[in-house]
mmCIF file of C-alpha atoms in Angstrom:
data_model
loop_
_atom_site.group_PDB
_atom_site.id
_atom_site.type_symbol
_atom_site.label_atom_id
_atom_site.label_comp_id
_atom_site.label_asym_id
_atom_site.label_seq_id
_atom_site.Cartn_x
_atom_site.Cartn_y
_atom_site.Cartn_z
ATOM 1 C CA MET A 1 16.874 -26.880 18.472
ATOM 2 C CA SER A 2 17.756 -26.388 14.815
ATOM 3 C CA PRO A 3 20.983 -24.625 13.778
ATOM 4 C CA ALA A 4 18.882 -21.689 12.483
ATOM 5 C CA ALA A 5 17.316 -21.284 15.897
ATOM 6 C CA THR A 6 20.686 -21.245 17.710
ATOM 7 C CA SER A 7 22.595 -19.040 15.233
ATOM 8 C CA PRO A 8 23.391 -15.480 16.384
ATOM 9 C CA VAL A 9 20.987 -12.759 15.325
ATOM 10 C CA GLN A 10 22.379 -10.506 12.595
ATOM 11 C CA LEU A 11 21.034 -7.517 10.690
ATOM 12 C CA GLY A 12 21.268 -7.427 6.904
ATOM 13 C CA LEU A 13 19.538 -8.616 3.768
ATOM 14 C CA ARG A 14 22.091 -11.297 2.919
ATOM 15 C CA GLU A 15 22.256 -12.562 6.505
ATOM 16 C CA ASN A 16 18.464 -12.982 6.658
ATOM 17 C CA ARG A 17 17.784 -13.870 3.028
ATOM 18 C CA LEU A 18 15.628 -16.939 3.733
ATOM 19 C CA GLN A 19 13.240 -15.187 6.114
ATOM 20 C CA PHE A 20 13.221 -12.099 3.905
ATOM 21 C CA THR A 21 12.308 -14.214 0.865
ATOM 22 C CA LEU A 22 9.473 -15.924 2.732
ATOM 23 C CA LEU A 23 8.097 -12.513 3.708
ATOM 24 C CA VAL A 24 8.325 -11.337 0.080
ATOM 25 C CA ILE A 25 6.213 -14.318 -0.983
ATOM 26 C CA VAL A 26 3.734 -13.603 1.824
ATOM 27 C CA ASN A 27 3.332 -10.082 0.492
ATOM 28 C CA VAL A 28 2.668 -11.443 -2.987
ATOM 29 C CA CYS A 29 -0.352 -13.156 -1.448
ATOM 30 C CA VAL A 30 -1.333 -9.957 0.409
ATOM 31 C CA GLY A 31 -1.295 -7.951 -2.811
ATOM 32 C CA GLY A 32 -3.040 -10.669 -4.779
ATOM 33 C CA LEU A 33 -6.006 -10.669 -2.414
ATOM 34 C CA VAL A 34 -6.695 -6.942 -2.831
ATOM 35 C CA GLY A 35 -5.953 -7.192 -6.564
ATOM 36 C CA LEU A 36 -9.142 -9.243 -6.938
ATOM 37 C CA GLU A 37 -11.161 -6.022 -6.765
ATOM 38 C CA ARG A 38 -9.276 -3.688 -9.059
ATOM 39 C CA THR A 39 -11.027 -4.514 -12.329
ATOM 40 C CA THR A 40 -14.354 -6.156 -11.535
ATOM 41 C CA VAL A 41 -15.906 -4.764 -8.346
ATOM 42 C CA PRO A 42 -16.810 -1.260 -9.664
ATOM 43 C CA LEU A 43 -18.445 -2.975 -12.643
ATOM 44 C CA ILE A 44 -20.252 -5.452 -10.345
ATOM 45 C CA GLY A 45 -21.751 -2.490 -8.493
ATOM 46 C CA ALA A 46 -22.931 -0.795 -11.690
ATOM 47 C CA ARG A 47 -23.951 -3.836 -13.729
ATOM 48 C CA THR A 48 -24.846 -6.630 -11.307
ATOM 49 C CA PHE A 49 -26.466 -4.587 -8.542
ATOM 50 C CA GLY A 50 -27.654 -1.691 -10.710
ATOM 51 C CA LEU A 51 -26.126 1.145 -8.656
ATOM 52 C CA THR A 52 -26.605 4.477 -10.431
ATOM 53 C CA SER A 53 -24.703 6.778 -8.049
ATOM 54 C CA ASP A 54 -20.932 6.808 -8.453
ATOM 55 C CA LEU A 55 -20.589 7.531 -4.733
ATOM 56 C CA ALA A 56 -22.598 4.380 -3.967
ATOM 57 C CA VAL A 57 -20.352 2.353 -6.278
ATOM 58 C CA PHE A 58 -17.235 3.730 -4.614
ATOM 59 C CA SER A 59 -18.576 2.995 -1.108
ATOM 60 C CA PHE A 60 -16.669 -0.299 -1.016
ATOM 61 C CA ILE A 61 -13.386 1.610 -1.450
ATOM 62 C CA ILE A 62 -14.356 4.020 1.332
ATOM 63 C CA ALA A 63 -15.082 1.070 3.654
ATOM 64 C CA PHE A 64 -11.788 -0.581 2.704
ATOM 65 C CA GLY A 65 -9.722 2.591 3.079
ATOM 66 C CA LEU A 66 -11.131 3.623 6.451
ATOM 67 C CA THR A 67 -10.786 0.135 7.907
ATOM 68 C CA LYS A 68 -7.258 -0.375 6.573
ATOM 69 C CA ALA A 69 -6.150 3.044 7.828
ATOM 70 C CA LEU A 70 -7.473 2.432 11.346
ATOM 71 C CA THR A 71 -5.962 -1.060 11.381
ATOM 72 C CA ASN A 72 -2.569 0.350 10.343
ATOM 73 C CA LEU A 73 -2.745 2.740 13.266
ATOM 74 C CA ALA A 74 -3.767 0.008 15.685
ATOM 75 C CA ALA A 75 -1.123 -2.373 14.321
ATOM 76 C CA GLY A 76 1.704 -0.110 15.466
ATOM 77 C CA ALA A 77 0.303 -0.001 19.001
ATOM 78 C CA LEU A 78 -0.438 -3.725 19.026
ATOM 79 C CA THR A 79 3.219 -4.542 18.360
ATOM 80 C CA ALA A 80 3.933 -3.361 21.908
ATOM 81 C CA ARG A 81 1.758 -6.213 23.224
ATOM 82 C CA TYR A 82 1.929 -8.904 20.552
ATOM 83 C CA ARG A 83 4.616 -10.255 18.302
ATOM 84 C CA ARG A 84 4.592 -9.295 14.635
ATOM 85 C CA LYS A 85 4.105 -12.909 13.567
ATOM 86 C CA GLN A 86 0.986 -13.271 15.726
ATOM 87 C CA LEU A 87 -0.591 -10.195 14.125
ATOM 88 C CA LEU A 88 0.358 -11.455 10.669
ATOM 89 C CA VAL A 89 -1.430 -14.756 11.251
ATOM 90 C CA VAL A 90 -4.535 -13.043 12.691
ATOM 91 C CA GLY A 91 -4.686 -10.849 9.600
ATOM 92 C CA TRP A 92 -4.847 -13.898 7.354
ATOM 93 C CA LEU A 93 -7.494 -15.590 9.464
ATOM 94 C CA LEU A 94 -9.719 -12.520 9.110
ATOM 95 C CA GLY A 95 -9.219 -12.556 5.341
ATOM 96 C CA ILE A 96 -10.600 -16.072 4.818
ATOM 97 C CA PRO A 97 -14.243 -15.029 4.103
ATOM 98 C CA VAL A 98 -13.325 -12.259 1.624
ATOM 99 C CA PRO A 99 -13.094 -14.134 -1.713
ATOM 100 C CA PHE A 100 -16.262 -16.110 -0.958
ATOM 101 C CA ALA A 101 -18.231 -12.961 -0.096
ATOM 102 C CA LEU A 102 -17.061 -11.221 -3.272
ATOM 103 C CA ALA A 103 -17.963 -14.245 -5.385
ATOM 104 C CA TRP A 104 -21.477 -14.864 -4.057
ATOM 105 C CA ALA A 105 -22.635 -11.713 -2.229
ATOM 106 C CA PRO A 106 -26.456 -11.489 -2.553
ATOM 107 C CA SER A 107 -26.443 -7.683 -2.166
ATOM 108 C CA TRP A 108 -24.083 -4.722 -2.356
ATOM 109 C CA GLY A 109 -24.018 -4.496 1.436
ATOM 110 C CA TRP A 110 -22.199 -7.834 1.526
ATOM 111 C CA ILE A 111 -19.519 -6.436 -0.800
ATOM 112 C CA VAL A 112 -19.042 -3.442 1.515
ATOM 113 C CA ALA A 113 -18.862 -5.757 4.556
ATOM 114 C CA ALA A 114 -16.282 -7.929 2.801
ATOM 115 C CA ASN A 115 -14.178 -4.825 2.277
ATOM 116 C CA VAL A 116 -14.239 -4.099 6.004
ATOM 117 C CA LEU A 117 -12.672 -7.528 6.564
ATOM 118 C CA LEU A 118 -10.306 -6.955 3.645
ATOM 119 C CA GLY A 119 -9.208 -3.649 5.190
ATOM 120 C CA VAL A 120 -8.350 -5.344 8.484
ATOM 121 C CA ASN A 121 -6.591 -8.156 6.639
ATOM 122 C CA GLN A 122 -4.502 -5.748 4.572
ATOM 123 C CA GLY A 123 -3.753 -3.464 7.518
ATOM 124 C CA LEU A 124 -2.357 -6.287 9.635
ATOM 125 C CA THR A 125 -0.627 -8.392 6.993
ATOM 126 C CA TRP A 126 0.938 -5.594 4.959
ATOM 127 C CA SER A 127 2.002 -3.654 8.065
ATOM 128 C CA MET A 128 3.663 -6.694 9.574
ATOM 129 C CA THR A 129 5.500 -7.767 6.404
ATOM 130 C CA VAL A 130 7.015 -4.304 5.911
ATOM 131 C CA ASN A 131 7.908 -3.964 9.620
ATOM 132 C CA MET A 132 9.485 -7.413 9.707
ATOM 133 C CA LYS A 133 11.579 -6.727 6.597
ATOM 134 C CA ILE A 134 12.815 -3.416 8.029
ATOM 135 C CA ASP A 135 13.637 -5.269 11.274
ATOM 136 C CA LEU A 136 15.681 -7.868 9.396
ATOM 137 C CA VAL A 137 17.837 -5.610 7.212
ATOM 138 C CA GLY A 138 18.698 -2.803 9.632
ATOM 139 C CA PRO A 139 19.135 0.889 8.731
ATOM 140 C CA ALA A 140 21.543 0.621 5.797
ATOM 141 C CA ARG A 141 19.154 -1.059 3.351
ATOM 142 C CA ARG A 142 15.713 0.213 4.395
ATOM 143 C CA GLY A 143 14.993 1.691 0.977
ATOM 144 C CA LEU A 144 15.802 -1.554 -0.808
ATOM 145 C CA ALA A 145 13.894 -3.625 1.769
ATOM 146 C CA THR A 146 10.739 -1.536 1.484
ATOM 147 C CA GLY A 147 11.114 -1.444 -2.290
ATOM 148 C CA LEU A 148 11.236 -5.239 -2.480
ATOM 149 C CA ASN A 149 8.293 -5.565 -0.091
ATOM 150 C CA GLU A 150 6.086 -3.107 -1.969
ATOM 151 C CA ALA A 151 7.237 -4.447 -5.335
ATOM 152 C CA ALA A 152 6.069 -7.927 -4.417
ATOM 153 C CA GLY A 153 2.701 -6.701 -3.164
ATOM 154 C CA TYR A 154 1.835 -4.289 -5.948
ATOM 155 C CA THR A 155 3.106 -6.481 -8.768
ATOM 156 C CA ALA A 156 0.704 -9.102 -7.420
ATOM 157 C CA VAL A 157 -2.080 -6.477 -7.312
ATOM 158 C CA GLY A 158 -1.490 -5.676 -10.978
ATOM 159 C CA ALA A 159 -1.089 -9.241 -12.178
ATOM 160 C CA THR A 160 -4.277 -10.252 -10.373
ATOM 161 C CA ALA A 161 -6.175 -7.258 -11.795
ATOM 162 C CA LEU A 162 -5.034 -8.246 -15.276
ATOM 163 C CA PHE A 163 -5.978 -11.907 -14.749
ATOM 164 C CA THR A 164 -9.389 -11.119 -13.267
ATOM 165 C CA GLY A 165 -10.105 -8.896 -16.276
ATOM 166 C CA TYR A 166 -9.404 -11.849 -18.557
ATOM 167 C CA LEU A 167 -11.519 -14.202 -16.444
ATOM 168 C CA ALA A 168 -14.386 -11.704 -16.360
ATOM 169 C CA THR A 169 -14.322 -11.500 -20.167
ATOM 170 C CA THR A 170 -14.476 -15.271 -20.578
ATOM 171 C CA HIS A 171 -16.460 -16.385 -17.495
ATOM 172 C CA GLY A 172 -18.400 -13.325 -16.330
ATOM 173 C CA LEU A 173 -17.883 -10.852 -13.516
ATOM 174 C CA ARG A 174 -18.568 -13.508 -10.829
ATOM 175 C CA PRO A 175 -17.648 -15.962 -9.296
ATOM 176 C CA ALA A 176 -14.563 -17.207 -11.185
ATOM 177 C CA PRO A 177 -12.419 -14.027 -10.934
ATOM 178 C CA GLU A 178 -12.921 -13.727 -7.174
ATOM 179 C CA LEU A 179 -12.309 -17.359 -6.249
ATOM 180 C CA ILE A 180 -8.615 -17.222 -7.132
ATOM 181 C CA GLY A 181 -8.386 -15.317 -3.860
ATOM 182 C CA VAL A 182 -8.778 -18.623 -2.028
ATOM 183 C CA VAL A 183 -5.291 -19.586 -3.248
ATOM 184 C CA PHE A 184 -3.808 -16.342 -1.934
ATOM 185 C CA VAL A 185 -5.402 -16.748 1.508
ATOM 186 C CA ALA A 186 -4.334 -20.380 1.878
ATOM 187 C CA ALA A 187 -0.741 -19.756 0.768
ATOM 188 C CA GLY A 188 -0.369 -16.550 2.803
ATOM 189 C CA LEU A 189 -1.627 -18.186 5.988
ATOM 190 C CA ALA A 190 0.565 -21.274 5.550
ATOM 191 C CA LEU A 191 3.739 -19.248 4.965
ATOM 192 C CA SER A 192 2.963 -16.896 7.854
ATOM 193 C CA LEU A 193 2.888 -19.877 10.188
ATOM 194 C CA VAL A 194 6.380 -20.858 8.993
ATOM 195 C CA VAL A 195 8.169 -17.485 9.085
ATOM 196 C CA ARG A 196 10.076 -16.527 12.259
ATOM 197 C CA ASP A 197 9.325 -13.468 14.368
ATOM 198 C CA THR A 198 11.775 -10.534 14.293
ATOM 199 C CA ALA A 199 11.699 -9.352 17.933
ATOM 200 C CA ALA A 200 15.367 -10.294 18.409
ATOM 201 C CA HIS A 201 16.389 -8.178 15.416
ATOM 202 C CA VAL A 202 14.599 -5.133 16.844
ATOM 203 C CA ALA A 203 16.379 -5.669 20.167
ATOM 204 C CA LEU A 204 19.747 -5.862 18.395
ATOM 205 C CA GLU A 205 19.139 -2.612 16.473
ATOM 206 C CA LEU A 206 18.034 -0.869 19.679
ATOM 207 C CA ALA A 207 21.233 -1.995 21.411
ATOM 208 C CA ARG A 208 23.359 -0.588 18.566
ATOM 209 C CA HIS A 209 21.429 2.645 18.048
ATOM 210 C CA ALA A 210 23.499 5.810 18.546
ATOM 211 C CA GLN A 211 20.742 7.665 20.385
ATOM 212 C CA PRO A 212 19.396 6.436 23.722
ATOM 213 C CA PRO A 213 15.761 5.303 23.635
ATOM 214 C CA PRO A 214 13.202 8.014 24.451
ATOM 215 C CA ALA A 215 11.247 7.891 27.685
ATOM 216 C CA ARG A 216 8.541 5.253 27.646
ATOM 217 C CA GLU A 217 5.729 7.790 27.453
ATOM 218 C CA ASP A 218 7.416 9.402 24.404
ATOM 219 C CA THR A 219 7.157 6.160 22.419
ATOM 220 C CA GLY A 220 3.425 5.668 22.928
ATOM 221 C CA LEU A 221 0.866 5.927 20.159
ATOM 222 C CA LYS A 222 -0.577 9.297 21.253
ATOM 223 C CA VAL A 223 2.761 11.122 21.316
ATOM 224 C CA THR A 224 4.059 9.404 18.187
ATOM 225 C CA PHE A 225 0.815 10.094 16.301
ATOM 226 C CA ALA A 226 1.082 13.830 17.040
ATOM 227 C CA ARG A 227 4.772 13.912 16.130
ATOM 228 C CA THR A 228 4.315 12.018 12.864
ATOM 229 C CA SER A 229 1.172 13.881 11.819
ATOM 230 C CA TRP A 230 2.205 17.511 12.356
ATOM 231 C CA HIS A 231 4.948 18.299 14.929
ATOM 232 C CA ASP A 232 7.841 16.921 12.850
ATOM 233 C CA ARG A 233 8.031 18.725 9.461
ATOM 234 C CA SER A 234 9.561 15.805 7.578
ATOM 235 C CA LEU A 235 7.122 13.254 8.965
ATOM 236 C CA ARG A 236 4.243 15.651 8.244
ATOM 237 C CA GLY A 237 5.502 16.021 4.668
ATOM 238 C CA ALA A 238 5.724 12.272 4.226
ATOM 239 C CA SER A 239 2.260 11.718 5.700
ATOM 240 C CA GLN A 240 0.529 14.219 3.408
ATOM 241 C CA ALA A 241 2.360 12.848 0.356
ATOM 242 C CA GLY A 242 1.334 9.301 1.282
ATOM 243 C CA LEU A 243 -2.285 10.395 1.703
ATOM 244 C CA VAL A 244 -2.408 12.045 -1.736
ATOM 245 C CA ASN A 245 -0.570 9.137 -3.344
ATOM 246 C CA ASN A 246 -3.209 6.663 -2.181
ATOM 247 C CA LEU A 247 -5.986 9.175 -2.903
ATOM 248 C CA ASN A 248 -4.850 8.779 -6.505
ATOM 249 C CA ASP A 249 -5.016 5.008 -6.226
ATOM 250 C CA GLY A 250 -8.460 5.063 -4.611
ATOM 251 C CA LEU A 251 -9.757 7.507 -7.208
ATOM 252 C CA THR A 252 -8.466 5.544 -10.196
ATOM 253 C CA TRP A 253 -9.640 2.275 -8.620
ATOM 254 C CA GLY A 254 -13.231 3.492 -8.876
ATOM 255 C CA VAL A 255 -13.090 5.996 -11.740
ATOM 256 C CA PHE A 256 -10.941 4.382 -14.435
ATOM 257 C CA PRO A 257 -13.112 1.257 -15.028
ATOM 258 C CA LEU A 258 -16.197 3.468 -15.411
ATOM 259 C CA LEU A 259 -14.436 6.230 -17.373
ATOM 260 C CA PHE A 260 -12.862 3.960 -19.964
ATOM 261 C CA THR A 261 -15.859 1.649 -20.416
ATOM 262 C CA ASP A 262 -17.941 4.804 -20.993
ATOM 263 C CA HIS A 263 -15.527 5.611 -23.826
ATOM 264 C CA GLY A 264 -15.909 2.215 -25.478
ATOM 265 C CA LEU A 265 -13.268 -0.052 -23.946
ATOM 266 C CA GLY A 266 -14.133 -3.627 -22.967
ATOM 267 C CA ILE A 267 -13.407 -5.337 -19.662
ATOM 268 C CA ALA A 268 -10.187 -6.942 -20.932
ATOM 269 C CA ALA A 269 -8.786 -3.536 -21.983
ATOM 270 C CA VAL A 270 -9.777 -2.036 -18.638
ATOM 271 C CA GLY A 271 -8.077 -4.982 -16.933
ATOM 272 C CA LEU A 272 -4.911 -4.195 -18.908
ATOM 273 C CA ILE A 273 -4.989 -0.555 -17.748
ATOM 274 C CA LYS A 274 -5.806 -1.470 -14.155
ATOM 275 C CA GLY A 275 -3.120 -4.168 -14.164
ATOM 276 C CA LEU A 276 -0.377 -2.093 -15.793
ATOM 277 C CA TYR A 277 -0.528 0.682 -13.173
ATOM 278 C CA PRO A 278 0.246 -1.477 -10.095
ATOM 279 C CA ILE A 279 2.606 -3.790 -12.023
ATOM 280 C CA LEU A 280 4.848 -0.836 -12.915
ATOM 281 C CA TRP A 281 4.296 0.554 -9.416
ATOM 282 C CA GLY A 282 5.427 -2.796 -8.029
ATOM 283 C CA LEU A 283 8.387 -3.690 -10.254
ATOM 284 C CA GLY A 284 9.614 -0.098 -10.344
ATOM 285 C CA GLN A 285 10.115 -0.080 -6.585
ATOM 286 C CA ILE A 286 13.055 -2.471 -6.777
ATOM 287 C CA PRO A 287 15.352 0.042 -8.541
ATOM 288 C CA THR A 288 13.763 3.101 -6.889
ATOM 289 C CA GLY A 289 14.100 1.588 -3.403
ATOM 290 C CA HIS A 290 17.778 0.963 -4.129
ATOM 291 C CA LEU A 291 18.098 4.485 -5.569
ATOM 292 C CA ALA A 292 16.549 5.972 -2.410
ATOM 293 C CA ASP A 293 19.455 4.466 -0.468
ATOM 294 C CA ARG A 294 21.937 5.999 -2.943
ATOM 295 C CA ILE A 295 20.718 9.569 -3.561
ATOM 296 C CA GLY A 296 18.298 10.113 -0.675
ATOM 297 C CA ARG A 297 14.540 10.031 -0.238
ATOM 298 C CA LYS A 298 13.393 13.575 -1.054
ATOM 299 C CA PRO A 299 14.344 13.764 -4.774
ATOM 300 C CA LEU A 300 12.329 10.634 -5.531
ATOM 301 C CA ILE A 301 9.334 11.735 -3.465
ATOM 302 C CA VAL A 302 9.018 15.183 -5.049
ATOM 303 C CA THR A 303 9.672 14.036 -8.614
ATOM 304 C CA GLY A 304 7.320 11.071 -8.255
ATOM 305 C CA MET A 305 4.403 13.263 -7.192
ATOM 306 C CA PHE A 306 4.808 15.476 -10.273
ATOM 307 C CA VAL A 307 5.061 12.437 -12.565
ATOM 308 C CA GLN A 308 1.755 11.158 -11.141
ATOM 309 C CA ALA A 309 0.124 14.553 -11.747
ATOM 310 C CA GLY A 310 1.283 14.294 -15.361
ATOM 311 C CA GLY A 311 -0.367 10.881 -15.625
ATOM 312 C CA PHE A 312 -3.784 12.374 -14.882
ATOM 313 C CA VAL A 313 -3.206 15.088 -17.497
ATOM 314 C CA LEU A 314 -2.409 12.402 -20.094
ATOM 315 C CA ALA A 315 -5.631 10.538 -19.266
ATOM 316 C CA LEU A 316 -7.729 13.586 -20.181
ATOM 317 C CA VAL A 317 -5.704 15.002 -23.066
ATOM 318 C CA LEU A 318 -5.730 11.678 -24.937
ATOM 319 C CA LEU A 319 -9.262 10.561 -23.995
ATOM 320 C CA SER A 320 -10.409 10.619 -27.627
ATOM 321 C CA ARG A 321 -8.137 7.565 -27.978
ATOM 322 C CA PRO A 322 -9.140 5.814 -24.753
ATOM 323 C CA LEU A 323 -6.786 2.826 -24.938
ATOM 324 C CA ALA A 324 -3.747 5.051 -25.487
ATOM 325 C CA ALA A 325 -4.968 7.417 -22.761
ATOM 326 C CA GLY A 326 -5.420 4.572 -20.313
ATOM 327 C CA ILE A 327 -2.079 2.919 -21.041
ATOM 328 C CA LEU A 328 0.016 6.105 -20.989
ATOM 329 C CA SER A 329 -1.655 7.426 -17.839
ATOM 330 C CA ALA A 330 -1.173 4.028 -16.172
ATOM 331 C CA VAL A 331 2.527 4.084 -17.094
ATOM 332 C CA ALA A 332 3.027 7.571 -15.639
ATOM 333 C CA LEU A 333 0.996 6.818 -12.512
ATOM 334 C CA GLY A 334 2.804 3.517 -11.981
ATOM 335 C CA LEU A 335 6.306 4.923 -12.421
ATOM 336 C CA GLY A 336 5.527 8.014 -10.322
ATOM 337 C CA THR A 337 4.140 5.890 -7.516
ATOM 338 C CA ALA A 338 7.150 3.552 -7.714
ATOM 339 C CA MET A 339 9.419 6.530 -7.099
ATOM 340 C CA VAL A 340 7.415 7.718 -4.110
ATOM 341 C CA TYR A 341 6.382 4.582 -2.249
ATOM 342 C CA PRO A 342 9.599 3.043 -0.867
ATOM 343 C CA ALA A 343 11.195 6.461 -0.379
ATOM 344 C CA LEU A 344 8.316 7.605 1.849
ATOM 345 C CA ILE A 345 8.442 4.521 4.083
ATOM 346 C CA ALA A 346 12.226 4.741 4.305
ATOM 347 C CA SER A 347 12.014 8.471 5.126
ATOM 348 C CA VAL A 348 9.603 7.814 7.988
ATOM 349 C CA SER A 349 11.897 5.062 9.280
ATOM 350 C CA ASP A 350 14.872 7.456 9.094
ATOM 351 C CA HIS A 351 13.113 10.063 11.249
ATOM 352 C CA ALA A 352 11.751 7.635 13.866
ATOM 353 C CA HIS A 353 13.792 6.083 16.673
ATOM 354 C CA PRO A 354 13.607 2.254 16.523
ATOM 355 C CA SER A 355 11.620 2.219 19.779
ATOM 356 C CA ARG A 356 8.831 4.305 18.225
ATOM 357 C CA ARG A 357 9.235 3.172 14.603
ATOM 358 C CA ALA A 358 6.294 0.751 14.571
ATOM 359 C CA ASN A 359 3.952 3.478 15.841
ATOM 360 C CA ALA A 360 5.438 6.043 13.445
ATOM 361 C CA LEU A 361 4.999 3.710 10.483
ATOM 362 C CA GLY A 362 1.492 2.860 11.698
ATOM 363 C CA THR A 363 0.634 6.565 11.836
ATOM 364 C CA TYR A 364 2.122 7.221 8.400
ATOM 365 C CA ARG A 365 0.254 4.229 6.949
ATOM 366 C CA PHE A 366 -2.941 5.488 8.651
ATOM 367 C CA TRP A 367 -2.722 8.811 6.800
ATOM 368 C CA ARG A 368 -1.575 7.116 3.603
ATOM 369 C CA ASP A 369 -4.481 4.674 3.510
ATOM 370 C CA ILE A 370 -7.033 7.284 4.523
ATOM 371 C CA GLY A 371 -6.218 8.375 0.983
ATOM 372 C CA TYR A 372 -8.182 5.392 -0.384
ATOM 373 C CA ALA A 373 -11.331 6.596 1.362
ATOM 374 C CA ALA A 374 -10.638 10.241 0.552
ATOM 375 C CA GLY A 375 -10.061 9.415 -3.111
ATOM 376 C CA ALA A 376 -13.265 7.408 -3.378
ATOM 377 C CA LEU A 377 -15.248 10.100 -1.528
ATOM 378 C CA VAL A 378 -13.852 12.946 -3.633
ATOM 379 C CA ALA A 379 -14.379 10.934 -6.800
ATOM 380 C CA GLY A 380 -17.943 10.002 -5.898
ATOM 381 C CA VAL A 381 -19.010 13.538 -4.973
ATOM 382 C CA LEU A 382 -17.327 15.202 -7.957
ATOM 383 C CA ALA A 383 -18.428 12.525 -10.426
ATOM 384 C CA ASP A 384 -22.072 12.743 -9.330
ATOM 385 C CA ALA A 385 -21.990 16.567 -9.464
ATOM 386 C CA PHE A 386 -19.670 17.336 -12.403
ATOM 387 C CA GLY A 387 -18.812 14.075 -14.174
ATOM 388 C CA LEU A 388 -15.880 11.671 -14.144
ATOM 389 C CA ASN A 389 -13.534 14.064 -15.973
ATOM 390 C CA ALA A 390 -13.742 16.546 -13.083
ATOM 391 C CA THR A 391 -12.365 13.941 -10.686
ATOM 392 C CA VAL A 392 -9.303 13.463 -12.876
ATOM 393 C CA VAL A 393 -8.653 17.233 -12.976
ATOM 394 C CA ALA A 394 -8.970 17.440 -9.174
ATOM 395 C CA ALA A 395 -6.504 14.575 -8.718
ATOM 396 C CA ALA A 396 -3.909 16.255 -10.963
ATOM 397 C CA VAL A 397 -4.135 19.542 -9.020
ATOM 398 C CA LEU A 398 -3.984 17.865 -5.591
ATOM 399 C CA THR A 399 -1.001 15.726 -6.593
ATOM 400 C CA ALA A 400 1.018 18.665 -7.899
ATOM 401 C CA ALA A 401 0.255 20.637 -4.710
ATOM 402 C CA SER A 402 1.385 17.676 -2.605
ATOM 403 C CA GLY A 403 4.694 17.594 -4.471
ATOM 404 C CA VAL A 404 5.245 21.251 -3.603
ATOM 405 C CA LEU A 405 4.532 20.603 0.093
ATOM 406 C CA ALA A 406 6.888 17.614 0.112
ATOM 407 C CA ALA A 407 9.633 19.793 -1.347
ATOM 408 C CA ARG A 408 9.096 22.396 1.412
ATOM 409 C CA TRP A 409 8.748 20.104 4.416
ATOM 410 C CA ILE A 410 10.816 16.936 3.961
ATOM 411 C CA THR A 411 14.491 16.923 4.941
ATOM 412 C CA GLU A 412 17.073 14.168 4.616
ATOM 413 C CA ARG A 413 18.346 12.177 7.583
ATOM 414 C CA HIS A 414 19.780 9.290 5.588
ATOM 415 C CA ALA A 415 23.449 9.150 4.660
ATOM 416 C CA ALA A 416 23.718 7.929 1.089
ATOM 417 C CA THR A 417 25.399 4.541 0.803
ATOM 418 C CA PRO A 418 28.653 4.326 -1.185
ATOM 419 C CA ARG A 419 28.333 3.366 -4.823
#
């Protein structure tokens, strides 16, 4: 056996830096695969396949969001039967057909089907990378760990959206932009086969935990789902905030390419807007994840929701100058989301006993990623009935209301780390 295999298990970022780094790189590949769709796929629906209904165009996001949400929920339960590494590898295997289907789909139905596979891929791979990082670092650095994980994924989403916008301008909407996904799948699968499982780290944290583990039936999916969704005020507050946060992402994913091209921007400019939002969302989570460990989760969650609401207001107020509107709204949405994202995951982890944490995070991620489908559905219905501007107004109102609910419901259970 190698020295790494025989060394004692320890919790902490520094103590597990090699495995943590490998998982960060894996999540770069996870984010890159979904980033393929951010700029081009709404335009493929409208231009390549001639879809005239906005709801029909956004159907791929609905398929993705529903599938990813259900997979997140199942992933928490599956960790009771399978190791995290096994689920991570399966997620990558299911993602292999996605870039090829996006590149050469003969009909829109193939694009929707590819997004079902993409939803399963993202649900398993992203869930396992964040769970494994939380396992490795222990309770003291959960905010930083989740910030680094989400930063890697969403920076890759943004960089890929930006790059695909450039490729679409120079080589067309298909197949060149989508085929870079082959690199992400190959690298993600290879690294996932190398990384070690974290079951021993979970066992160590359980042994050290101050509270005794709940009864076995209290850690099951059914009980944990009910507790996370509505019985526990803080977990309920985090779940609704996560849902609205990703509703914003799902709505802008479909609406912004159509809105800004309607106002005269080209694909490259739309790619810049669609890339800037998740890049700031991603990179911003490194300092905000660290800050969540310093000052607590709630201040970042509440403030971040109001900053996102302001981003939608900027998009409409400045629409006569569409490039400025797109850039400034993307900056506000990206920074607001960066404040919210790691703090929400860390808050859920704070309020869940380690024995039920995987199910609690799976439930939270279920509600959060239902937001993709809800955002696309709301956007499609409102856009078809009242126009694209109405969807942006609705998103601003919903986001501000979510910030108010988060302020009322979420409480702190994390002791701030010393400066």
